[in-house]
GROMACS .gro file of C-alpha atoms in nm:
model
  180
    1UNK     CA    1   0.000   0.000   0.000
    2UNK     CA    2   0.319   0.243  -0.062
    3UNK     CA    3   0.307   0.228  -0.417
    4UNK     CA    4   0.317   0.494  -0.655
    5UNK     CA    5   0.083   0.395  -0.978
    6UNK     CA    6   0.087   0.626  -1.260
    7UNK     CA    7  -0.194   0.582  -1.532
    8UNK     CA    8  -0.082   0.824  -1.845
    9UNK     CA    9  -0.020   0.805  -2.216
   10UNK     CA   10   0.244   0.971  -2.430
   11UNK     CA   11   0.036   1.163  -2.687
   12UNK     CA   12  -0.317   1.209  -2.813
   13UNK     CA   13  -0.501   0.935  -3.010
   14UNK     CA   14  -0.413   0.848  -3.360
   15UNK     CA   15  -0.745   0.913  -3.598
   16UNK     CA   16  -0.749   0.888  -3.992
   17UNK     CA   17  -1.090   0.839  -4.098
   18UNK     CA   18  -0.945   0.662  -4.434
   19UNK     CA   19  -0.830   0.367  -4.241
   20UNK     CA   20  -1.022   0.101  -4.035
   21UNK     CA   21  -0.919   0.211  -3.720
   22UNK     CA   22  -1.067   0.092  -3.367
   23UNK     CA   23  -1.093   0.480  -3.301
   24UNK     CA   24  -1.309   0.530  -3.565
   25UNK     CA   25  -1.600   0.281  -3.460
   26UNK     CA   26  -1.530   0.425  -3.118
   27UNK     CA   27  -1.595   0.817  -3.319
   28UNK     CA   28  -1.869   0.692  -3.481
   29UNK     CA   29  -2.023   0.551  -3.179
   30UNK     CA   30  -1.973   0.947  -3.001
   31UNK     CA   31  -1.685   0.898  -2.848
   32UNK     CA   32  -1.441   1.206  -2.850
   33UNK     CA   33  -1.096   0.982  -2.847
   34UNK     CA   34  -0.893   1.285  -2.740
   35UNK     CA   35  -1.192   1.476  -2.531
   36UNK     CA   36  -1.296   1.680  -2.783
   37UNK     CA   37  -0.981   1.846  -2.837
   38UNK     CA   38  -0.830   1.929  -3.187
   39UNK     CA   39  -0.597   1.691  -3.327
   40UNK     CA   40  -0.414   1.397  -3.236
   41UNK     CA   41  -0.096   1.183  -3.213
   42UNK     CA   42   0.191   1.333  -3.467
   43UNK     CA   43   0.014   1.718  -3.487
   44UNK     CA   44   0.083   2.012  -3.257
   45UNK     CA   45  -0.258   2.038  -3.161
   46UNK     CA   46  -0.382   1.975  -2.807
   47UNK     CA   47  -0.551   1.637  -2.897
   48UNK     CA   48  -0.203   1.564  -3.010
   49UNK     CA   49  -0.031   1.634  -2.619
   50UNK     CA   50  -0.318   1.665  -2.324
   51UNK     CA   51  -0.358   1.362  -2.211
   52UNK     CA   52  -0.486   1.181  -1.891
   53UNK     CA   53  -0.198   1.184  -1.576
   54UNK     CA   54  -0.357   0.976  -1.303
   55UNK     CA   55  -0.214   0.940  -0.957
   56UNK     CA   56  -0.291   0.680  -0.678
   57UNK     CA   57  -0.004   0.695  -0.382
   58UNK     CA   58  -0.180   0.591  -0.086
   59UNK     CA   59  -0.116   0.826   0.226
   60UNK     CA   60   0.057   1.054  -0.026
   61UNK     CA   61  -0.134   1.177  -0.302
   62UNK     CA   62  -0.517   1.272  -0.155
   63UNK     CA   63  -0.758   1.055  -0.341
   64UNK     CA   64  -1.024   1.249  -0.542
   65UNK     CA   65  -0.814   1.579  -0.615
   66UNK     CA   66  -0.720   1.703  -0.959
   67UNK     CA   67  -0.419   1.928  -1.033
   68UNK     CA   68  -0.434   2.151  -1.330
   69UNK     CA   69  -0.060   2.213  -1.334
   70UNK     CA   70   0.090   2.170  -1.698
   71UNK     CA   71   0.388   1.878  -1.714
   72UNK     CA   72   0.600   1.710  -1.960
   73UNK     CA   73   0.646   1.308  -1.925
   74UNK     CA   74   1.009   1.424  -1.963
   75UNK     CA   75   0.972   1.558  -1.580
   76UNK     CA   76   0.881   1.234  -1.483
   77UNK     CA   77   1.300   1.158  -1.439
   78UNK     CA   78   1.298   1.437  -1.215
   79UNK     CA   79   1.035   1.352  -1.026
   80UNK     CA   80   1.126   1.036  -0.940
   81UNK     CA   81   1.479   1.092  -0.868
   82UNK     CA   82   1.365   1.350  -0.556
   83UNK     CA   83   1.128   1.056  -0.462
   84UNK     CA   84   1.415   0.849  -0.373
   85UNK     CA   85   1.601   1.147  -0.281
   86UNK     CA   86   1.802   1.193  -0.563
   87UNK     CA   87   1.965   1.454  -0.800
   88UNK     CA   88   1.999   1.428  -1.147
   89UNK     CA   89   2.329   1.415  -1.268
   90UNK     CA   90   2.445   1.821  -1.409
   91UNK     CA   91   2.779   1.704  -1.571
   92UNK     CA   92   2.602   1.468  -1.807
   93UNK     CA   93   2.284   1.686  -1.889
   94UNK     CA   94   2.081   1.402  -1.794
   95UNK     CA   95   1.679   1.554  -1.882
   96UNK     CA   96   1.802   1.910  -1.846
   97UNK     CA   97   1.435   2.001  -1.929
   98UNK     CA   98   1.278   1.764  -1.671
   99UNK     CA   99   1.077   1.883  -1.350
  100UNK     CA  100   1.014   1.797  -1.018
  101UNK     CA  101   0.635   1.792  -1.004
  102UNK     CA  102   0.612   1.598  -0.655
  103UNK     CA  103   0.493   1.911  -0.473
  104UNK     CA  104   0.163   1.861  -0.780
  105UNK     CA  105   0.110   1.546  -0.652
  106UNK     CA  106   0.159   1.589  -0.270
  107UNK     CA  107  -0.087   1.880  -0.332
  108UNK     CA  108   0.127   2.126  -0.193
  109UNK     CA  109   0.233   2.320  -0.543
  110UNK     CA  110   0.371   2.684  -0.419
  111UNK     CA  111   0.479   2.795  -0.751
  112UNK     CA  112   0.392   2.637  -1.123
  113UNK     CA  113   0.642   2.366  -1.198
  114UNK     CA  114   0.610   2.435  -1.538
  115UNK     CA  115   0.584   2.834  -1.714
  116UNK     CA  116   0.619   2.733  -2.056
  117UNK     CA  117   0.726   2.395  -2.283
  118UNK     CA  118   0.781   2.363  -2.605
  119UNK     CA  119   0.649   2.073  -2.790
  120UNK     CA  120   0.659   1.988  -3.204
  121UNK     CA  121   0.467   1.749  -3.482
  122UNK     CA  122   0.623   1.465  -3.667
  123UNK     CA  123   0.676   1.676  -3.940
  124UNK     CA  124   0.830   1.941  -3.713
  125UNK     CA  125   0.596   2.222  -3.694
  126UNK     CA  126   0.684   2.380  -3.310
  127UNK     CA  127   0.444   2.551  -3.046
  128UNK     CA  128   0.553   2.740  -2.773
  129UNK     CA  129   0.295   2.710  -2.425
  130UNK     CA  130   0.319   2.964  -2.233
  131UNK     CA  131   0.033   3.074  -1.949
  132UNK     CA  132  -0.316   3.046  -2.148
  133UNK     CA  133  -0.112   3.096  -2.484
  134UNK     CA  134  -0.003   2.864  -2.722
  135UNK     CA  135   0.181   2.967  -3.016
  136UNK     CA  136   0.216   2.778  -3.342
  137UNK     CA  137   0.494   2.868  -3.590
  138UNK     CA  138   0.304   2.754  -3.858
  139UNK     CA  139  -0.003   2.484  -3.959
  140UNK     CA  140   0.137   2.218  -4.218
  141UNK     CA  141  -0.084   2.109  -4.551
  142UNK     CA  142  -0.265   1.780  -4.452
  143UNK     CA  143   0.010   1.572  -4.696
  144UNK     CA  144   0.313   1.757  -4.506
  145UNK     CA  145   0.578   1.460  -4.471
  146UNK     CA  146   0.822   1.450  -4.255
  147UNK     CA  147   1.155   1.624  -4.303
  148UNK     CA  148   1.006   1.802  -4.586
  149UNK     CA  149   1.127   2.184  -4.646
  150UNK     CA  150   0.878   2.471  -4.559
  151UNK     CA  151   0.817   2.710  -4.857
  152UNK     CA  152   0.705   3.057  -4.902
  153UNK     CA  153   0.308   3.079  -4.959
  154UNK     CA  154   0.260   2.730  -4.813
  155UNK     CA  155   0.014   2.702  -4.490
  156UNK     CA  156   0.312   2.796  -4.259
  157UNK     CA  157   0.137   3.094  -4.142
  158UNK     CA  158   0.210   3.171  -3.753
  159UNK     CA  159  -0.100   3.108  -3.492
  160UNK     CA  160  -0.207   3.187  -3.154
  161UNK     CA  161  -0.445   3.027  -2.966
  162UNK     CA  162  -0.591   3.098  -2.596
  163UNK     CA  163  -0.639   2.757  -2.452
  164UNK     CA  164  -0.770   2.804  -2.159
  165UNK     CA  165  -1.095   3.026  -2.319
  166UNK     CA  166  -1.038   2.822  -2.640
  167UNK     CA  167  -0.914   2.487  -2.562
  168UNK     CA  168  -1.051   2.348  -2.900
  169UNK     CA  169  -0.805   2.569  -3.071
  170UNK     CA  170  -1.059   2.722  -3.307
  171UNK     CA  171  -1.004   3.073  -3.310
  172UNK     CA  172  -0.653   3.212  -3.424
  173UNK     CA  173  -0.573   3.535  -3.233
  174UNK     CA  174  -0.237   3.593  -3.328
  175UNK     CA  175  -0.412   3.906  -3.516
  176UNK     CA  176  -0.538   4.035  -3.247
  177UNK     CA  177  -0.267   3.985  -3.028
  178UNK     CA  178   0.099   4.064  -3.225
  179UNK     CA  179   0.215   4.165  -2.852
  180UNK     CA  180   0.167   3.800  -2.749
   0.00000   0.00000   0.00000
């Protein structure tokens, strides 16, 4: 009963409505595979990189509380290296980008463990989260393969989203916000 069980997955679901897919019975039955968020596994949207982080830790982590603190599954090295009491290695830049996010999960966060990450598509297109704001340095075209070169007039145009009003990621507000 001193076990730490994580329940988690390392991207969005994969849906392409061209292929027999489990997920797309479980679409067509209602389901929203990645909670009704746009995109999934291999894009930059946030269908692509939310996903489910559940805790059990008995006599650690209170049962029934939810944490809305923003994490990578990169800071799960940290994490469990000040678990056992540990510090990463400095020398050999061992997950110089990981974070401890035990205080999250002891319920005791005093400051976000995370301000910002950076996170990117198969074919490469990067976002920056940062706060409520996620910005996009440009949308592939659907047939985009990887490694491919960007081009002038392509869909690479630059977007902003506010996910926390606009989670769904369907208004671009990089217009309306160049100061962002």
């Amino acid at each position: 009963d001193n076990t730490l069980v994580i329940f988690t997955s390392d991207n969005g679901g994969v849906f392409k409505p061209e292929r027999e897919m489990l997920q797309t019975d479980a679409i067509k039955a209602g389901l929203k595979i990645n909670g009704g968020l746009r995109g999934g596994k291999h894009d930059v949207w946030e269908g692509g990189f939310k996903v489910p982080f559940l805790v059990r830790w008995p006599g650690k982590a209170a049962p029934g509380t939810e944490c809305r603190e923003m994490i990578s599954l990169a800071d799960i090295l940290a994490t469990t290296a000040a678990i056992v009491g540990e510090k990463l290695p400095t020398a050999a830049k061992a997950a110089e980008d990981s974070r401890n996010f035990l205080p999250a999960i002891l319920g005791d966060p005093k400051t976000p463990i995370r301000d910002d990450m950076i996170v990117h598509s198969a074919p490469g297109v990067f976002a920056i989260r940062k706060g409520q704001w996620k910005w996009i340095e440009g949308v592939p075209v659907e047939d985009m393969k990887p490694g491919a070169k960007k081009t002038q007039g392509d869909q690479f145009r630059p977007q902003l989203y506010d996910t926390e009003a606009d989670p769904a990621e369907t208004r671009d507000l990089s217009s309306e916000h160049p100061e962002v």
